[in-house]
Structures are given as C-alpha cells and as structure tokens.
PDB file of C-alpha atoms in Angstrom:
ATOM      1  CA  UNK A   1       4.942 -22.748 -15.339  1.00  0.00           C
ATOM      2  CA  UNK A   2       1.380 -22.507 -16.671  1.00  0.00           C
ATOM      3  CA  UNK A   3      -2.025 -22.461 -15.066  1.00  0.00           C
ATOM      4  CA  UNK A   4      -4.994 -23.924 -16.933  1.00  0.00           C
ATOM      5  CA  UNK A   5      -8.297 -22.089 -16.577  1.00  0.00           C
ATOM      6  CA  UNK A   6     -11.251 -23.401 -18.581  1.00  0.00           C
ATOM      7  CA  UNK A   7      -8.985 -24.567 -21.351  1.00  0.00           C
ATOM      8  CA  UNK A   8      -6.960 -21.340 -21.504  1.00  0.00           C
ATOM      9  CA  UNK A   9      -3.311 -21.071 -20.565  1.00  0.00           C
ATOM     10  CA  UNK A  10      -2.072 -18.131 -18.507  1.00  0.00           C
ATOM     11  CA  UNK A  11       1.614 -17.818 -17.689  1.00  0.00           C
ATOM     12  CA  UNK A  12       2.414 -16.788 -14.147  1.00  0.00           C
ATOM     13  CA  UNK A  13       4.514 -13.642 -14.309  1.00  0.00           C
ATOM     14  CA  UNK A  14       6.150 -13.631 -10.884  1.00  0.00           C
ATOM     15  CA  UNK A  15       6.595 -15.273  -7.537  1.00  0.00           C
ATOM     16  CA  UNK A  16       4.211 -15.496  -4.601  1.00  0.00           C
ATOM     17  CA  UNK A  17       5.659 -14.507  -1.229  1.00  0.00           C
ATOM     18  CA  UNK A  18       4.173 -14.639   2.263  1.00  0.00           C
ATOM     19  CA  UNK A  19       4.580 -12.428   5.336  1.00  0.00           C
ATOM     20  CA  UNK A  20       3.324 -13.631   8.730  1.00  0.00           C
ATOM     21  CA  UNK A  21       3.850 -12.617  12.352  1.00  0.00           C
ATOM     22  CA  UNK A  22       5.187 -16.146  12.970  1.00  0.00           C
ATOM     23  CA  UNK A  23       7.722 -15.851  10.129  1.00  0.00           C
ATOM     24  CA  UNK A  24      11.408 -14.957  10.001  1.00  0.00           C
ATOM     25  CA  UNK A  25      13.150 -12.647   7.567  1.00  0.00           C
ATOM     26  CA  UNK A  26      15.797 -15.373   7.211  1.00  0.00           C
ATOM     27  CA  UNK A  27      13.162 -17.605   5.540  1.00  0.00           C
ATOM     28  CA  UNK A  28      12.586 -17.839   1.780  1.00  0.00           C
ATOM     29  CA  UNK A  29       9.106 -16.292   2.012  1.00  0.00           C
ATOM     30  CA  UNK A  30       7.772 -18.686  -0.638  1.00  0.00           C
ATOM     31  CA  UNK A  31       5.082 -20.334   1.523  1.00  0.00           C
ATOM     32  CA  UNK A  32       3.190 -19.691   4.728  1.00  0.00           C
ATOM     33  CA  UNK A  33       5.476 -22.213   6.466  1.00  0.00           C
ATOM     34  CA  UNK A  34       8.554 -20.258   5.339  1.00  0.00           C
ATOM     35  CA  UNK A  35       7.049 -16.744   5.560  1.00  0.00           C
ATOM     36  CA  UNK A  36       9.002 -13.572   6.141  1.00  0.00           C
ATOM     37  CA  UNK A  37       8.330 -11.691   9.389  1.00  0.00           C
ATOM     38  CA  UNK A  38       8.313  -8.130   8.056  1.00  0.00           C
ATOM     39  CA  UNK A  39       6.850  -6.245   5.134  1.00  0.00           C
ATOM     40  CA  UNK A  40      10.199  -4.411   5.008  1.00  0.00           C
ATOM     41  CA  UNK A  41      11.817  -7.684   3.878  1.00  0.00           C
ATOM     42  CA  UNK A  42       9.288  -7.986   1.054  1.00  0.00           C
ATOM     43  CA  UNK A  43       9.821  -4.317   0.123  1.00  0.00           C
ATOM     44  CA  UNK A  44      13.489  -5.009  -0.561  1.00  0.00           C
ATOM     45  CA  UNK A  45      13.037  -8.191  -2.592  1.00  0.00           C
ATOM     46  CA  UNK A  46       9.943  -8.172  -4.793  1.00  0.00           C
ATOM     47  CA  UNK A  47      10.052  -7.336  -8.496  1.00  0.00           C
ATOM     48  CA  UNK A  48       7.560  -6.891 -11.331  1.00  0.00           C
ATOM     49  CA  UNK A  49       4.861  -9.560 -11.330  1.00  0.00           C
ATOM     50  CA  UNK A  50       5.373 -10.634  -7.713  1.00  0.00           C
ATOM     51  CA  UNK A  51       2.523 -11.048  -5.228  1.00  0.00           C
ATOM     52  CA  UNK A  52       3.074 -10.514  -1.494  1.00  0.00           C
ATOM     53  CA  UNK A  53       0.359 -12.114   0.650  1.00  0.00           C
ATOM     54  CA  UNK A  54       0.358 -10.658   4.157  1.00  0.00           C
ATOM     55  CA  UNK A  55      -1.303 -12.816   6.816  1.00  0.00           C
ATOM     56  CA  UNK A  56      -3.351 -12.007   9.919  1.00  0.00           C
ATOM     57  CA  UNK A  57      -1.693  -9.803  12.495  1.00  0.00           C
ATOM     58  CA  UNK A  58      -0.169  -6.438  13.244  1.00  0.00           C
ATOM     59  CA  UNK A  59       2.936  -5.103  11.504  1.00  0.00           C
ATOM     60  CA  UNK A  60       5.101  -2.065  12.279  1.00  0.00           C
ATOM     61  CA  UNK A  61       6.253  -1.320   8.745  1.00  0.00           C
ATOM     62  CA  UNK A  62       4.649   0.250   5.700  1.00  0.00           C
ATOM     63  CA  UNK A  63       4.505  -0.635   2.022  1.00  0.00           C
ATOM     64  CA  UNK A  64       7.323   0.953   0.005  1.00  0.00           C
ATOM     65  CA  UNK A  65       8.911  -1.519  -2.411  1.00  0.00           C
ATOM     66  CA  UNK A  66      12.372  -0.758  -3.774  1.00  0.00           C
ATOM     67  CA  UNK A  67      11.444  -1.955  -7.263  1.00  0.00           C
ATOM     68  CA  UNK A  68       8.554  -1.184  -9.579  1.00  0.00           C
ATOM     69  CA  UNK A  69       6.134  -3.347 -11.423  1.00  0.00           C
ATOM     70  CA  UNK A  70       5.601  -3.075 -15.165  1.00  0.00           C
ATOM     71  CA  UNK A  71       2.572  -2.906 -17.482  1.00  0.00           C
ATOM     72  CA  UNK A  72       0.621  -6.153 -16.991  1.00  0.00           C
ATOM     73  CA  UNK A  73       2.993  -7.230 -14.179  1.00  0.00           C
ATOM     74  CA  UNK A  74       2.357  -5.074 -11.114  1.00  0.00           C
ATOM     75  CA  UNK A  75       3.895  -5.720  -7.734  1.00  0.00           C
ATOM     76  CA  UNK A  76       0.911  -6.585  -5.537  1.00  0.00           C
ATOM     77  CA  UNK A  77       0.678  -6.421  -1.748  1.00  0.00           C
ATOM     78  CA  UNK A  78      -2.497  -8.164  -0.624  1.00  0.00           C
ATOM     79  CA  UNK A  79      -4.001  -9.006   2.749  1.00  0.00           C
ATOM     80  CA  UNK A  80      -4.686 -12.760   2.875  1.00  0.00           C
ATOM     81  CA  UNK A  81      -8.296 -13.557   2.065  1.00  0.00           C
ATOM     82  CA  UNK A  82     -10.504 -13.406   5.158  1.00  0.00           C
ATOM     83  CA  UNK A  83      -7.622 -12.296   7.396  1.00  0.00           C
ATOM     84  CA  UNK A  84      -7.286  -9.012   9.320  1.00  0.00           C
ATOM     85  CA  UNK A  85      -3.963  -7.324   8.561  1.00  0.00           C
ATOM     86  CA  UNK A  86      -3.085  -4.088  10.376  1.00  0.00           C
ATOM     87  CA  UNK A  87      -0.128  -1.822   9.634  1.00  0.00           C
ATOM     88  CA  UNK A  88       0.801   0.526  12.516  1.00  0.00           C
ATOM     89  CA  UNK A  89       3.480   2.795  11.117  1.00  0.00           C
ATOM     90  CA  UNK A  90       4.492   6.373  10.370  1.00  0.00           C
ATOM     91  CA  UNK A  91       3.628   6.178   6.656  1.00  0.00           C
ATOM     92  CA  UNK A  92       1.395   3.330   5.536  1.00  0.00           C
ATOM     93  CA  UNK A  93       2.112   3.454   1.793  1.00  0.00           C
ATOM     94  CA  UNK A  94       5.079   5.561   0.705  1.00  0.00           C
ATOM     95  CA  UNK A  95       6.010   5.584  -2.979  1.00  0.00           C
ATOM     96  CA  UNK A  96       8.328   7.891  -4.906  1.00  0.00           C
ATOM     97  CA  UNK A  97       8.970   8.832  -8.507  1.00  0.00           C
ATOM     98  CA  UNK A  98      10.541   5.477  -9.369  1.00  0.00           C
ATOM     99  CA  UNK A  99       7.423   3.616  -8.136  1.00  0.00           C
ATOM    100  CA  UNK A 100       5.128   2.383 -10.892  1.00  0.00           C
ATOM    101  CA  UNK A 101       2.578  -0.401 -11.309  1.00  0.00           C
ATOM    102  CA  UNK A 102       2.054  -1.261  -7.653  1.00  0.00           C
ATOM    103  CA  UNK A 103      -1.224  -2.559  -6.180  1.00  0.00           C
ATOM    104  CA  UNK A 104      -2.179  -2.511  -2.478  1.00  0.00           C
ATOM    105  CA  UNK A 105      -5.330  -4.428  -1.540  1.00  0.00           C
ATOM    106  CA  UNK A 106      -7.228  -5.117   1.690  1.00  0.00           C
ATOM    107  CA  UNK A 107      -5.133  -3.608   4.500  1.00  0.00           C
ATOM    108  CA  UNK A 108      -6.064  -1.669   7.623  1.00  0.00           C
ATOM    109  CA  UNK A 109      -3.519   1.100   8.067  1.00  0.00           C
ATOM    110  CA  UNK A 110      -2.985   3.327  11.127  1.00  0.00           C
ATOM    111  CA  UNK A 111      -0.411   6.012  10.354  1.00  0.00           C
ATOM    112  CA  UNK A 112       1.096   8.617  12.636  1.00  0.00           C
ATOM    113  CA  UNK A 113       2.408  10.800   9.782  1.00  0.00           C
ATOM    114  CA  UNK A 114       0.804   9.990   6.426  1.00  0.00           C
ATOM    115  CA  UNK A 115      -1.502   7.157   5.523  1.00  0.00           C
ATOM    116  CA  UNK A 116      -0.517   7.367   1.845  1.00  0.00           C
ATOM    117  CA  UNK A 117       2.207   9.468   0.221  1.00  0.00           C
ATOM    118  CA  UNK A 118       2.632   9.142  -3.543  1.00  0.00           C
ATOM    119  CA  UNK A 119       5.225  11.573  -4.919  1.00  0.00           C
ATOM    120  CA  UNK A 120       5.729  11.334  -8.665  1.00  0.00           C
ATOM    121  CA  UNK A 121       4.396   7.773  -8.682  1.00  0.00           C
ATOM    122  CA  UNK A 122       2.236   6.377 -11.464  1.00  0.00           C
ATOM    123  CA  UNK A 123      -0.083   3.457 -12.114  1.00  0.00           C
ATOM    124  CA  UNK A 124      -0.650   2.804  -8.401  1.00  0.00           C
ATOM    125  CA  UNK A 125      -3.842   1.058  -7.253  1.00  0.00           C
ATOM    126  CA  UNK A 126      -5.015   1.237  -3.646  1.00  0.00           C
ATOM    127  CA  UNK A 127      -8.264  -0.603  -3.044  1.00  0.00           C
ATOM    128  CA  UNK A 128     -10.371  -2.181  -0.311  1.00  0.00           C
ATOM    129  CA  UNK A 129      -8.305  -0.616   2.470  1.00  0.00           C
ATOM    130  CA  UNK A 130      -9.365   0.957   5.768  1.00  0.00           C
ATOM    131  CA  UNK A 131      -7.127   3.926   6.503  1.00  0.00           C
ATOM    132  CA  UNK A 132      -6.728   5.977   9.689  1.00  0.00           C
ATOM    133  CA  UNK A 133      -4.402   8.826  10.501  1.00  0.00           C
ATOM    134  CA  UNK A 134      -2.454  11.780   9.334  1.00  0.00           C
ATOM    135  CA  UNK A 135      -0.663  14.137  11.691  1.00  0.00           C
ATOM    136  CA  UNK A 136      -1.237  17.747  12.566  1.00  0.00           C
ATOM    137  CA  UNK A 137      -1.363  20.169   9.669  1.00  0.00           C
ATOM    138  CA  UNK A 138       0.070  17.640   7.224  1.00  0.00           C
ATOM    139  CA  UNK A 139      -2.170  16.101   4.613  1.00  0.00           C
ATOM    140  CA  UNK A 140      -3.010  12.532   5.535  1.00  0.00           C
ATOM    141  CA  UNK A 141      -3.371  11.122   2.015  1.00  0.00           C
ATOM    142  CA  UNK A 142      -1.214  12.867  -0.577  1.00  0.00           C
ATOM    143  CA  UNK A 143      -0.817  12.514  -4.326  1.00  0.00           C
ATOM    144  CA  UNK A 144       1.890  14.927  -5.417  1.00  0.00           C
ATOM    145  CA  UNK A 145       2.674  14.680  -9.131  1.00  0.00           C
ATOM    146  CA  UNK A 146       1.116  11.194  -9.107  1.00  0.00           C
ATOM    147  CA  UNK A 147      -0.738  10.091 -12.225  1.00  0.00           C
ATOM    148  CA  UNK A 148      -2.805   7.173 -13.493  1.00  0.00           C
ATOM    149  CA  UNK A 149      -3.562   6.058  -9.940  1.00  0.00           C
ATOM    150  CA  UNK A 150      -6.731   4.280  -8.792  1.00  0.00           C
ATOM    151  CA  UNK A 151      -8.131   4.820  -5.280  1.00  0.00           C
ATOM    152  CA  UNK A 152     -11.104   2.509  -5.076  1.00  0.00           C
ATOM    153  CA  UNK A 153     -13.447   1.210  -2.376  1.00  0.00           C
ATOM    154  CA  UNK A 154     -11.380   2.478   0.548  1.00  0.00           C
ATOM    155  CA  UNK A 155     -12.508   3.977   3.850  1.00  0.00           C
ATOM    156  CA  UNK A 156     -10.438   6.893   5.127  1.00  0.00           C
ATOM    157  CA  UNK A 157     -10.795   8.585   8.528  1.00  0.00           C
ATOM    158  CA  UNK A 158      -8.201  11.266   9.091  1.00  0.00           C
ATOM    159  CA  UNK A 159      -9.014  11.222  12.794  1.00  0.00           C
ATOM    160  CA  UNK A 160      -7.684  14.765  13.189  1.00  0.00           C
ATOM    161  CA  UNK A 161     -10.168  17.609  13.641  1.00  0.00           C
ATOM    162  CA  UNK A 162     -10.014  20.695  11.486  1.00  0.00           C
ATOM    163  CA  UNK A 163      -8.508  23.520  13.435  1.00  0.00           C
ATOM    164  CA  UNK A 164      -5.767  26.060  13.588  1.00  0.00           C
ATOM    165  CA  UNK A 165      -2.347  25.304  12.180  1.00  0.00           C
ATOM    166  CA  UNK A 166      -1.056  27.567  14.965  1.00  0.00           C
ATOM    167  CA  UNK A 167      -1.978  25.251  17.835  1.00  0.00           C
ATOM    168  CA  UNK A 168       1.482  24.933  19.343  1.00  0.00           C
ATOM    169  CA  UNK A 169       3.440  21.690  19.197  1.00  0.00           C
ATOM    170  CA  UNK A 170       0.541  19.620  17.910  1.00  0.00           C
ATOM    171  CA  UNK A 171      -1.341  21.660  15.311  1.00  0.00           C
ATOM    172  CA  UNK A 172      -4.550  20.338  13.828  1.00  0.00           C
ATOM    173  CA  UNK A 173      -6.128  20.685  10.446  1.00  0.00           C
ATOM    174  CA  UNK A 174      -4.376  19.915   7.213  1.00  0.00           C
ATOM    175  CA  UNK A 175      -5.822  18.202   4.188  1.00  0.00           C
ATOM    176  CA  UNK A 176      -7.477  14.827   4.220  1.00  0.00           C
ATOM    177  CA  UNK A 177      -6.929  13.818   0.581  1.00  0.00           C
ATOM    178  CA  UNK A 178      -4.728  16.138  -1.476  1.00  0.00           C
ATOM    179  CA  UNK A 179      -3.973  16.040  -5.201  1.00  0.00           C
ATOM    180  CA  UNK A 180      -1.340  18.533  -6.243  1.00  0.00           C
ATOM    181  CA  UNK A 181       1.744  19.163  -8.332  1.00  0.00           C
ATOM    182  CA  UNK A 182       0.418  18.149 -11.736  1.00  0.00           C
ATOM    183  CA  UNK A 183      -1.336  14.982 -10.569  1.00  0.00           C
ATOM    184  CA  UNK A 184      -3.530  13.851 -13.456  1.00  0.00           C
ATOM    185  CA  UNK A 185      -5.584  10.980 -14.865  1.00  0.00           C
ATOM    186  CA  UNK A 186      -6.387   9.607 -11.405  1.00  0.00           C
ATOM    187  CA  UNK A 187      -9.573   7.673 -10.585  1.00  0.00           C
ATOM    188  CA  UNK A 188     -11.091   8.120  -7.123  1.00  0.00           C
ATOM    189  CA  UNK A 189     -14.343   6.190  -6.662  1.00  0.00           C
ATOM    190  CA  UNK A 190     -16.363   4.250  -4.127  1.00  0.00           C
ATOM    191  CA  UNK A 191     -14.422   5.630  -1.153  1.00  0.00           C
TER     192      UNK A 191
END
C-alpha cells in the first residue's frame, strides 16, 4: 500500500486502529465504526508502525503497550484531532525496559498514582498532553533509567502540595518530575 504526496511515494509501515467509548473490544478496531472500547485492548495488540487513534471521551485505562516500536516505526497513541480524550487511571503512561519507540500525543491524563512512569524505557515521545496527578510522596512523573526520551509541549500539574512525607496515611510532597538512575540524552522543552 502506498500513499502519494506531491509525487513522492511513502510506504505505510503499520495499521491504523481506533478506540471509542461506543466501541467494543470484540471489534476489529480498524475504523471508527468498528472501534475497540478500551485502550487496554490496543495495548495488547499494536506492533511497530501502528497508530492508535483514541476518540472523544473518558477512559479508565492507561497507555502501556505490550510491544515496542522500532526506529522509524514507532507505536503511536494519538488523541483524535479536535477531540477531547481523558484518561482517568492509576498510571497514565507506564512503560518498562522493553518499551522503545513509543509516541503519546494529545491526551489529558488524571492519575491517582503516577502520571508517567518510564523505567528503563528509551526513545519515548510524550507531547501535547495535559497531565494531572501523582500521589502522596511518590514522584508524579518519573524517568528512571530512561534515555533518548522527548517530553515536549506538555502541561503538568502535580496537584499535590509540598509538605511532610510523615503526614500519616496520605503524605504529601514527593517529586513532580524526576530523572534518576542513569537517565540520559532526554529532551524536556516547552512544558
């Protein structure tokens, strides 16, 4: 399959999948009319080069694909153009050491534990997102041994006042954005 742009040919590298509140995880996900219902379904299916378009609405799951993208073929999770997509979950974006070449673009995330947790991940791009949350004395946005990541044009509000980590059952404080554990070559700009 080829797409022609001003006389040039660009091969499409992966599939396009849709998630919508009106969908069903029993669907194929290949169009808005056959959209999946949950981001969790997309997390378990997508592979390098795939694009997941998430449509208007509120979702209870975060972004944590099982597979990784590859150089030039990232896995991309993108809010549909002009649509308001909200993730209300414990961890908005959770990626481990096997997670590489993943892009997240245009979401509003409300997290009760961590907004973003990248542990050993690399080549992750998070852009144009509005992020709220982080719990107690935990860091809300954590890069731990994560490298070659891009955090660009996001808005982050931890929503948790600085305070004592000894405040009983619901301590306050903790880091907002934390880079640790040999995290290197990361770009953080326009946030």
